[in-house]
Tab-separated table of C-alpha atoms in Angstrom:
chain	number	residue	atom	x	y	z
A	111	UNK	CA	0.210	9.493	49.129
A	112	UNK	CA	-3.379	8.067	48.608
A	113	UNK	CA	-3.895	10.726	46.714
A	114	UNK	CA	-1.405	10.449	44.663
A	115	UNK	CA	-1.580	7.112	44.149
A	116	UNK	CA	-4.913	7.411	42.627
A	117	UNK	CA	-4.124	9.981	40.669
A	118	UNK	CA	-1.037	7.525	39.051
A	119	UNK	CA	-4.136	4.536	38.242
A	120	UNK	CA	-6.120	7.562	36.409
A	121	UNK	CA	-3.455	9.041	34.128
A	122	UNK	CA	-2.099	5.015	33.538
A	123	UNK	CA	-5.931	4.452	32.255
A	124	UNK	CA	-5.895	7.369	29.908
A	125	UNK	CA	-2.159	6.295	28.452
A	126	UNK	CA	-3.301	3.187	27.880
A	127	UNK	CA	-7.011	4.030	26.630
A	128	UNK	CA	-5.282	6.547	24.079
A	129	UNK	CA	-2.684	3.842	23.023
A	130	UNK	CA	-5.940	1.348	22.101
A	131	UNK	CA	-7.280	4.578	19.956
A	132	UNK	CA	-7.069	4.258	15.896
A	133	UNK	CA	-5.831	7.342	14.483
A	134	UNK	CA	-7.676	9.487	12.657
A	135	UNK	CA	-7.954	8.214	9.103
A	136	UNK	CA	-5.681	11.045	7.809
A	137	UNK	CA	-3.261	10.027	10.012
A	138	UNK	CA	-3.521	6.259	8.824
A	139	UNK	CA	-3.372	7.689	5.281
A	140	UNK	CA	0.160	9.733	5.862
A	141	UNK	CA	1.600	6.655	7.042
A	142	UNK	CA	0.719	4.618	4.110
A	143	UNK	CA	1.482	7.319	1.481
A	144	UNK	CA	4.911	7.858	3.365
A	145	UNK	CA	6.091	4.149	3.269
A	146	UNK	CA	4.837	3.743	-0.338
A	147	UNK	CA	6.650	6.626	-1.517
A	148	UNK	CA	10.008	5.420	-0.023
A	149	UNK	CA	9.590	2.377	-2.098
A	150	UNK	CA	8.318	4.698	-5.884
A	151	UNK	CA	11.357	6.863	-4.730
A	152	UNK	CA	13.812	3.419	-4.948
A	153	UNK	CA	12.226	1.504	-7.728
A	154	UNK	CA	11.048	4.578	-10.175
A	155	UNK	CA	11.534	2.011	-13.156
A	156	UNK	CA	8.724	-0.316	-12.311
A	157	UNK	CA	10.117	-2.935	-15.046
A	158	UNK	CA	13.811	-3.064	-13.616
A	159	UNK	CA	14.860	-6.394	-12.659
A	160	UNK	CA	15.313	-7.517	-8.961
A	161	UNK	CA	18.345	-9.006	-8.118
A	162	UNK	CA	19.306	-10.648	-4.433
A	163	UNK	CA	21.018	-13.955	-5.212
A	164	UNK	CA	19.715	-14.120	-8.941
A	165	UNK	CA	18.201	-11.759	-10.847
A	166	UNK	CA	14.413	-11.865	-11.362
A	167	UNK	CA	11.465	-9.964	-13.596
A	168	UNK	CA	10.013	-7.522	-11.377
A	169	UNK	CA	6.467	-9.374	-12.162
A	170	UNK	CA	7.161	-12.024	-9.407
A	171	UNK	CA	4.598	-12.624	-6.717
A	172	UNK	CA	6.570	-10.508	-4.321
A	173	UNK	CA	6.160	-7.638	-6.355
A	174	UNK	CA	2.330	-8.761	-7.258
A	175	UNK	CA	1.703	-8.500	-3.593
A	176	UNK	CA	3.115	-4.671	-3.475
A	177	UNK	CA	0.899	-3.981	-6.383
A	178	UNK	CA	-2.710	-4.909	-4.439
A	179	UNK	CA	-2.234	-2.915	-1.841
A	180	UNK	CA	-1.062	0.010	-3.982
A	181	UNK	CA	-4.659	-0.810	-5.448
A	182	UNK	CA	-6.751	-1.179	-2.420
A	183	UNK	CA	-4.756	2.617	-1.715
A	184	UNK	CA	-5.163	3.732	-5.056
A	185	UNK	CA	-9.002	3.147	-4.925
A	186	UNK	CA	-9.259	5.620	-1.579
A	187	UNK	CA	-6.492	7.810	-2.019
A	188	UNK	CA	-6.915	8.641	-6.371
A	189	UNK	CA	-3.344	9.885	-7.522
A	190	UNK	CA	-2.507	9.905	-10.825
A	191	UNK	CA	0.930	8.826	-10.009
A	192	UNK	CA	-0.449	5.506	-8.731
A	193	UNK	CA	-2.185	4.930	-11.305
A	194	UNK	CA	0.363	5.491	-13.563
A	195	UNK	CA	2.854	3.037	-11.479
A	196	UNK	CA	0.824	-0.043	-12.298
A	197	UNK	CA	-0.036	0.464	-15.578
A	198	UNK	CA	4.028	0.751	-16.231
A	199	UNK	CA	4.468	-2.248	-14.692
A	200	UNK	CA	1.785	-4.230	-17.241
A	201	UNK	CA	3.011	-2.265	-19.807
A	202	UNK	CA	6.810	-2.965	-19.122
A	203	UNK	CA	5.613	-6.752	-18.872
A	204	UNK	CA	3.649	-6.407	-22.043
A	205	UNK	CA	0.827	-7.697	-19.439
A	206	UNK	CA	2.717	-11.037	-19.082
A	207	UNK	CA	3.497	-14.089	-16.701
A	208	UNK	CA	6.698	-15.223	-15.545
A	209	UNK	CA	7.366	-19.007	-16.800
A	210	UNK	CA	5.569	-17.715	-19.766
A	211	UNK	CA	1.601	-17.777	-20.934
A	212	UNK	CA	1.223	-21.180	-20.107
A	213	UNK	CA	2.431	-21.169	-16.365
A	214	UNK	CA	0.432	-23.416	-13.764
A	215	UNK	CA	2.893	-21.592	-10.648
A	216	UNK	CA	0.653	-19.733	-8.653
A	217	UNK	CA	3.333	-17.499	-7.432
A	218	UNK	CA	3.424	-16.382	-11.373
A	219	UNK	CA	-0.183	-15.852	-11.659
A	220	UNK	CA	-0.269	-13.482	-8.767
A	221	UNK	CA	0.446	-10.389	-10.936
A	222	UNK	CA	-2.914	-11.183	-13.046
A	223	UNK	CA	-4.995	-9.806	-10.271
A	224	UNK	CA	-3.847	-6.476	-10.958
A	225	UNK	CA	-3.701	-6.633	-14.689
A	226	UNK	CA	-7.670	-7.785	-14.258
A	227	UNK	CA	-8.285	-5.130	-12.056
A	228	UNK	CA	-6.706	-2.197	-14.817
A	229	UNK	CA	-7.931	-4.335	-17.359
A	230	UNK	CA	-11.788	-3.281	-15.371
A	231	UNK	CA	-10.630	-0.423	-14.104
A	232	UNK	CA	-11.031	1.563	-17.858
A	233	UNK	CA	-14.309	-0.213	-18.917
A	234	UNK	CA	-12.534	-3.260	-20.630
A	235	UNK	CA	-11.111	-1.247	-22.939
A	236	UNK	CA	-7.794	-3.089	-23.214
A	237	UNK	CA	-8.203	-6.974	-23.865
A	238	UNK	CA	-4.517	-7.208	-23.707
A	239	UNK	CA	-4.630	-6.713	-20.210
A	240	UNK	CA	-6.339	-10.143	-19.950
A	241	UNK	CA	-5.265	-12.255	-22.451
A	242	UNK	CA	-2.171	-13.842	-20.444
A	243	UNK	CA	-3.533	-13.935	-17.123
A	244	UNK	CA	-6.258	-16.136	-18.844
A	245	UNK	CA	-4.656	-17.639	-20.983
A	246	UNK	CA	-2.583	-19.484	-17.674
A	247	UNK	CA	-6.225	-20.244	-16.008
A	248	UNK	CA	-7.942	-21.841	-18.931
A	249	UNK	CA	-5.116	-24.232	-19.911
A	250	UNK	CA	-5.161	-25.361	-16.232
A	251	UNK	CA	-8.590	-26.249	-16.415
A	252	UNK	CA	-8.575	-27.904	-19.538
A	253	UNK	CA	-6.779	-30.881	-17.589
A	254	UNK	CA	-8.397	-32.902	-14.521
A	255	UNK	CA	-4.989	-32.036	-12.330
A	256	UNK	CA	-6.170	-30.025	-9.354
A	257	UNK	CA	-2.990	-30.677	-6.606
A	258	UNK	CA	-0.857	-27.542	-8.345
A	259	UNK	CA	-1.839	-25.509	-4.783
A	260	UNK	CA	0.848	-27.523	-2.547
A	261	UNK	CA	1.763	-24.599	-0.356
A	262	UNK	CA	-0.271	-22.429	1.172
A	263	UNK	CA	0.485	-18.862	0.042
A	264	UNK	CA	-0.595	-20.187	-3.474
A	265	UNK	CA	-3.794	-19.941	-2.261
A	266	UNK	CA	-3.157	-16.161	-1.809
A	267	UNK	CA	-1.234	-15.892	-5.265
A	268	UNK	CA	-3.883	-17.614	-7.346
A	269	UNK	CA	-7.966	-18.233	-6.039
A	270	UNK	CA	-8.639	-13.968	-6.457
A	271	UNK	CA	-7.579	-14.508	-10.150
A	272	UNK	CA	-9.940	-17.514	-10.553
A	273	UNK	CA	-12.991	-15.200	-8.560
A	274	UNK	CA	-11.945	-12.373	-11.169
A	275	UNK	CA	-12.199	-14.142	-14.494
A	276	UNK	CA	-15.079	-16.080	-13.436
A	277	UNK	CA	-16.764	-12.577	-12.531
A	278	UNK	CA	-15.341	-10.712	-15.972
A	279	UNK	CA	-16.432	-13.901	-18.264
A	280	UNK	CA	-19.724	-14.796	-16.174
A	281	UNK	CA	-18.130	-18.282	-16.005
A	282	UNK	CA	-18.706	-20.422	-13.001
A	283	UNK	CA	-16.238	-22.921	-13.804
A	284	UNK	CA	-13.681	-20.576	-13.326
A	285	UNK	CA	-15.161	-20.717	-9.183
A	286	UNK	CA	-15.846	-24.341	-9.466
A	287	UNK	CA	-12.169	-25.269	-10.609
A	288	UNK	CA	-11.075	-22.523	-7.819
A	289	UNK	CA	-12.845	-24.692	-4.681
A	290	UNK	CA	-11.600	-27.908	-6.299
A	291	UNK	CA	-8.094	-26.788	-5.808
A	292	UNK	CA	-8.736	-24.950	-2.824
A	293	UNK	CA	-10.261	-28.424	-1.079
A	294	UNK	CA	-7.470	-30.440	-2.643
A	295	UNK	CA	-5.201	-28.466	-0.753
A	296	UNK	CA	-7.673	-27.976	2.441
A	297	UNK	CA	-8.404	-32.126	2.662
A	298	UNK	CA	-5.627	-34.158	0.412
A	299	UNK	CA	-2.304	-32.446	0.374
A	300	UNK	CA	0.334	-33.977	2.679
A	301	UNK	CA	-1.414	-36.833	2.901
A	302	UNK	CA	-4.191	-34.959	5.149
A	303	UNK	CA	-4.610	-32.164	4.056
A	304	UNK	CA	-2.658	-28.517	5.085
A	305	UNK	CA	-5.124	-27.595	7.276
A	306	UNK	CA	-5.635	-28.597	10.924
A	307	UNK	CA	-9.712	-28.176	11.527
A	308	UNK	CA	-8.837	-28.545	15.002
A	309	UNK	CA	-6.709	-25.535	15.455
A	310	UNK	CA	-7.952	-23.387	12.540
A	311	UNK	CA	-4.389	-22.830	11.514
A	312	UNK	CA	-2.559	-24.114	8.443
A	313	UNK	CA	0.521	-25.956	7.992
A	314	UNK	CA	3.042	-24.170	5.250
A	315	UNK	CA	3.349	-27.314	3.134
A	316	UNK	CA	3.613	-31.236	3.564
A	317	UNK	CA	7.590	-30.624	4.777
A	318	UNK	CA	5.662	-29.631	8.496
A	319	UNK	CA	2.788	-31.662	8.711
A	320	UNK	CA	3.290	-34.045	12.091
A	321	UNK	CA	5.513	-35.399	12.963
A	322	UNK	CA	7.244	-32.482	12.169
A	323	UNK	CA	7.417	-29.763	15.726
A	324	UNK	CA	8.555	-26.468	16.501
A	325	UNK	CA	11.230	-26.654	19.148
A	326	UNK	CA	8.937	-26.653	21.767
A	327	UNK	CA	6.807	-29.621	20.718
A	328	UNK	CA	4.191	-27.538	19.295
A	329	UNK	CA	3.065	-27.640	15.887
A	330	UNK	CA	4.518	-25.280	13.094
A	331	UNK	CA	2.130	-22.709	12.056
A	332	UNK	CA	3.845	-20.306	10.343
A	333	UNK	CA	2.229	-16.864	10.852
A	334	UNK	CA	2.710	-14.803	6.955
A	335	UNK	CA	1.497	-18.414	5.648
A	336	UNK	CA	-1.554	-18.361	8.099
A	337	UNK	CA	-1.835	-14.536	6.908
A	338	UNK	CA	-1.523	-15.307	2.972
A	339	UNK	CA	-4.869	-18.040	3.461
A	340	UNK	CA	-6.374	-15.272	5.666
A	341	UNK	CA	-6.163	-13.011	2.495
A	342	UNK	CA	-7.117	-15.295	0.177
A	343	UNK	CA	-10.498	-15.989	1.933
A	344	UNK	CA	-10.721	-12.072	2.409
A	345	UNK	CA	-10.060	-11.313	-1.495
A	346	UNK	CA	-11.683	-14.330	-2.877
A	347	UNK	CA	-15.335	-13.717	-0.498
A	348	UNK	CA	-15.053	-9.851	-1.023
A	349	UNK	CA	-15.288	-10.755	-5.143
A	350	UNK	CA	-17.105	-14.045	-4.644
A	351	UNK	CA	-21.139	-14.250	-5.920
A	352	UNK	CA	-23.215	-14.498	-2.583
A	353	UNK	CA	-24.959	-17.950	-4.507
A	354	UNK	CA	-21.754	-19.635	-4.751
A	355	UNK	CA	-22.541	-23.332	-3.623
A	356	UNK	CA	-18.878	-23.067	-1.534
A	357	UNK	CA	-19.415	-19.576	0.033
A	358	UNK	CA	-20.426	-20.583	2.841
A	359	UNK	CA	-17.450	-23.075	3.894
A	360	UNK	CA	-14.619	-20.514	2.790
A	361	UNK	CA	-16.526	-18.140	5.656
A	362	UNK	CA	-16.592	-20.472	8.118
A	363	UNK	CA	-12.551	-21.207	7.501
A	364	UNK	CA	-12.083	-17.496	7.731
A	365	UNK	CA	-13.972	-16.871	10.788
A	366	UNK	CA	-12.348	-19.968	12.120
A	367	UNK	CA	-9.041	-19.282	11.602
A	368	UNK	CA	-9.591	-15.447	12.921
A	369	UNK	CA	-10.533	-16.916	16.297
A	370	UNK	CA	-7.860	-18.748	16.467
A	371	UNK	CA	-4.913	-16.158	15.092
A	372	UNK	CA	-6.873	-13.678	17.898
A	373	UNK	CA	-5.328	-16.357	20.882
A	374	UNK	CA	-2.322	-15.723	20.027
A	375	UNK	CA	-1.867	-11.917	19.120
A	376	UNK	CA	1.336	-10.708	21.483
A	377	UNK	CA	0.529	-8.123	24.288
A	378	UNK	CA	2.048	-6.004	21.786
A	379	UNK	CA	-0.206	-6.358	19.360
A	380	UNK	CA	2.352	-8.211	16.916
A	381	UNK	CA	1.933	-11.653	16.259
A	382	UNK	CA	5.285	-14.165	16.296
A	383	UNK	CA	6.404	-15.685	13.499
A	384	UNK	CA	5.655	-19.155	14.788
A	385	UNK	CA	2.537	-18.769	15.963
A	386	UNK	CA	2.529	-21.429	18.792
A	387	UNK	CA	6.085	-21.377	19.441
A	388	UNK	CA	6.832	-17.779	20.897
A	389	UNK	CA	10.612	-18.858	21.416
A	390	UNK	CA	11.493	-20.056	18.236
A	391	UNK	CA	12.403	-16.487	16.391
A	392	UNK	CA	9.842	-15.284	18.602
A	393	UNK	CA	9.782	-10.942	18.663
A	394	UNK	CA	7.770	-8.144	16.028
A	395	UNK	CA	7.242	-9.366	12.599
A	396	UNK	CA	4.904	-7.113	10.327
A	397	UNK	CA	3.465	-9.273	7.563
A	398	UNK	CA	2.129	-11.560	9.179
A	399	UNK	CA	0.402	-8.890	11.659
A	400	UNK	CA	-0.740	-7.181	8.832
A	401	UNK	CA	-2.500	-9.507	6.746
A	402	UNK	CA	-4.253	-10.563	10.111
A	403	UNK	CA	-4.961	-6.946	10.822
A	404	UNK	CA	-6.399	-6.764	6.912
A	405	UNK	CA	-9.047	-9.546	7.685
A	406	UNK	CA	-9.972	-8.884	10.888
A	407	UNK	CA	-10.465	-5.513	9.649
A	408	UNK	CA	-12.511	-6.688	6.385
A	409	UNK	CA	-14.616	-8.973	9.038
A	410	UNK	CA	-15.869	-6.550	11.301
A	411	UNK	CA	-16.543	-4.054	8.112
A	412	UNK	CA	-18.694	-7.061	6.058
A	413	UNK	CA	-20.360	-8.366	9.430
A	414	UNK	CA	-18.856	-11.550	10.263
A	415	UNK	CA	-16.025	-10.783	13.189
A	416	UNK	CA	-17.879	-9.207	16.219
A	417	UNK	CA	-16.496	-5.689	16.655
A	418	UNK	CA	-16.222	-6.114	20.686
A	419	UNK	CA	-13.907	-9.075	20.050
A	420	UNK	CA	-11.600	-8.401	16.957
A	421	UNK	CA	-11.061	-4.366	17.689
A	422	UNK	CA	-9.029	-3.904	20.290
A	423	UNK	CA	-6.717	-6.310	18.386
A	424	UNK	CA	-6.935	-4.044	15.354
A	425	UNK	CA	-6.199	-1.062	17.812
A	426	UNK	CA	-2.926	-2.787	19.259
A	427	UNK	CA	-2.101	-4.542	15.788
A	428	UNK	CA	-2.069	-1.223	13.743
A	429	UNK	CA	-1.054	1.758	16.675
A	430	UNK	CA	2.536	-1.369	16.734
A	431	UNK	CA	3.204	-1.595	13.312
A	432	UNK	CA	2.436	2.173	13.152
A	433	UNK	CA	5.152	3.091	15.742
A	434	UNK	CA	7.442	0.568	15.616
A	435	UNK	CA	8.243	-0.075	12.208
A	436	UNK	CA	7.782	2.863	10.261
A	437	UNK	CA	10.971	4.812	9.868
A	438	UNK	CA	11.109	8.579	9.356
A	439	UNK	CA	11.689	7.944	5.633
A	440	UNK	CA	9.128	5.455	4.875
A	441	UNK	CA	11.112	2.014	5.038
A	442	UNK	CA	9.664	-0.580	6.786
A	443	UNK	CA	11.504	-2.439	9.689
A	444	UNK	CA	10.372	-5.890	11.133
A	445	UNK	CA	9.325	-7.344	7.889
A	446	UNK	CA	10.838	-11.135	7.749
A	447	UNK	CA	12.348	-11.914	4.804
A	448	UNK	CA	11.025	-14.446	2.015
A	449	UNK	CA	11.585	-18.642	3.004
A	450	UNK	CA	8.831	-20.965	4.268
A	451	UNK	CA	9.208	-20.943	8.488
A	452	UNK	CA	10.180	-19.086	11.261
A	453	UNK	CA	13.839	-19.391	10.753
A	454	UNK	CA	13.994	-18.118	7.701
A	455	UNK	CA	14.637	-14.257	6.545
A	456	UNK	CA	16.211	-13.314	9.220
A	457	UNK	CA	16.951	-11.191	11.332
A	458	UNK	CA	13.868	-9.501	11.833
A	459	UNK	CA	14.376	-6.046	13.649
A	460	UNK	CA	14.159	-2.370	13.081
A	461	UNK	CA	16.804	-1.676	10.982
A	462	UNK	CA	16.844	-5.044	8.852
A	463	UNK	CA	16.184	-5.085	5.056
A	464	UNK	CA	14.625	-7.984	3.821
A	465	UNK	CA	15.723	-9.961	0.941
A	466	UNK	CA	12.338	-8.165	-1.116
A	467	UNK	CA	11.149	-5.000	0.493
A	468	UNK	CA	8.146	-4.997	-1.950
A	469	UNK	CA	5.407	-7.631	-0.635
A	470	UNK	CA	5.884	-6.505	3.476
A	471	UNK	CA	4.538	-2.780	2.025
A	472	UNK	CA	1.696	-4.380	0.374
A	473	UNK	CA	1.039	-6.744	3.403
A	474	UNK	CA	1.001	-2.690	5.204
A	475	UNK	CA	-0.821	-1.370	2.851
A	476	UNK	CA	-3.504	-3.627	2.583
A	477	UNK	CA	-3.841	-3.198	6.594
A	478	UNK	CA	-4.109	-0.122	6.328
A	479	UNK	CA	-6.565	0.426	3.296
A	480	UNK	CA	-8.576	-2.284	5.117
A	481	UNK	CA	-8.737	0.091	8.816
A	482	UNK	CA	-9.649	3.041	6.559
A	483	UNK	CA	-12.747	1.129	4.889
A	484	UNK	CA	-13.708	-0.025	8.563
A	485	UNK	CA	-13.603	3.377	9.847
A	486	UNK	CA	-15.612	4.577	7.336
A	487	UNK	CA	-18.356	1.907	7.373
């Protein structure tokens, strides 16, 4: 029975050491080119409008959102027919904003990072590519108003497009006016600012700043807002000059808020939609776990995370979203739908559709691009 026994520990240690294993990046790879095929298969006309309770242009921010981590896949995985995707959907926008050229809504500004990046992508060879997308930034800065950024997935939406012109143009300002908004937000908005030093975790917008609490007295931290600032830091430092006089605090946010999103990763490797309130719509959610699985990823690649630390949650983070959520077909199950807190979009399970399947692929993607990279570093 001893014997035995033993014999049960050792084979227990080599499930669970094989569980903890990233697959091979070919394996990684299938899964992402499955689940974005699924979604080229039901949207082949990348201009057609999405409809749920009103119809919208399909060059919204949740469809921006898809369209970076198609890039971030297009970039290691070269097909033609991904490349030919995004450039319909500029094209089929005539490379323009919702809310028109003049837009100061970050969630319509979102869809210039990948009209800059095609714009780069072909040596510059298409100004038209630009012209809106800057158009937007310049008449923002051309007035001293810097409080536009009053929730946080704006910050997601809008600072890589501020890091990209500045870059394309060799204008600082364009990085200067990004970290005024940026602290704004950080420091003045709800009266203290939407982020909680303390904790390293942001509030969504004013609406949940204290006294506001979860049900169980906690704070609300919502988990795809943490995970939008989390990739904003990732996508505005990856682009960012290394002399830039604010580098160094958007790094230390980053790092600070990836030690505190690591406390409260599930045994599952998921991460609750409220992230200190595991009973209020507490279960799997994917985009939130993936855009914390995309920066802990890009931290250990550049450097800054400590591998020892952050990898085994990258193991249990990517081997979940891996197995649970990705059907046979493609589709994606577990992704909470669009609203501002843990009660909204739901229900979140296996079989649910959100409201916009578009942005939880791109959330996966992104993950997933962001493992391969690692790997190969």
């Amino acid at each position: 029975m001893r014997l035995i026994f033993i014999l049960l520990l050792v084979l227990s240690g080599i499930h669970e050491s094989t569980a903890q294993k990233l697959p091979k990046q070919d394996k990684i790879l299938a899964s992402l080119r499955v689940a974005n095929q699924y979604f080229m298969n039901k949207w082949p006309d990348a201009g057609k409008p999405i409809f749920t309770n009103i119809q919208r242009p399909s060059n919204i921010w949740t469809r921006s959102v898809y369209y970076e981590g198609l890039m971030e896949l297009y970039r290691l995985d070269p097909q033609q027919a991904y490349l030919d995707y995004m450039l319909q959907w500029g094209e089929k926008h005539q490379w323009g904003l919702r809310g028109g050229t003049f837009t100061r809504n970050a969630d319509n500004q979102c869809c210039g990072q990948i009209y800059l990046d095609l714009y780069e992508l072909d040596g510059r060879k298409h100004a038209v590519r630009a012209t809106a997308i800057r158009a937007s930034i310049d008449s923002m800065m051309r007035t001293p108003k810097i409080d536009d950024w009053n929730w946080i997935d704006a910050l997601q939406m809008a600072m890589p497009v501020f890091v990209k012109l500045g870059n394309i143009y060799q204008d600082p300002a364009y990085h200067q006016r990004m970290y005024e908004m940026y602290s704004f937000t950080k420091n003045q908005h709800g009266g203290k600012g939407l982020y909680h030093t303390a904790e390293g975790l942001w509030w969504r917008d004013k609406d949940f700043v204290p006294p506001y609490r979860e049900p169980n007295g906690e704070d609300c931290y919502w988990s795809r807002g943490n995970g939008w600032v989390v990739a904003a830091l990732v996508r505005t430092l990856s682009e960012l000059p290394q002399n830039d006089p604010h580098r160094a605090e958007y790094l230390q946010d980053f790092k600070d808020m990836c030690k505190a999103v690591l406390k409260v990763q599930r045994p599952d490797g998921f991460w609750n939609v409220s992230l200190h309130d595991p009973n209020h719509f507490g279960g799997k959610e994917l985009s939130g776990t993936a855009l914390f699985t995309y920066g802990f990823a890009w931290g250990i690649r550049n450097g800054y995370l400590d591998a020892k630390t952050y990898l085994p949650a990258i193991r249990k983070a990517w081997n979940a979203m891996q197995q649970d959520c990705v059907h046979p077909n493609g589709k994606l199950g577990f992704v909470q739908g669009t609203g501002q807190e843990p009660k909204d979009g739901q229900p979140v399970n296996y079989d649910s559709t959100p409201d916009f399947e578009d942005y939880g692929l791109g959330c996966f993607l992104l993950a997933g691009t962001g493992i391969m990279k690692m790997k190969k570093k």
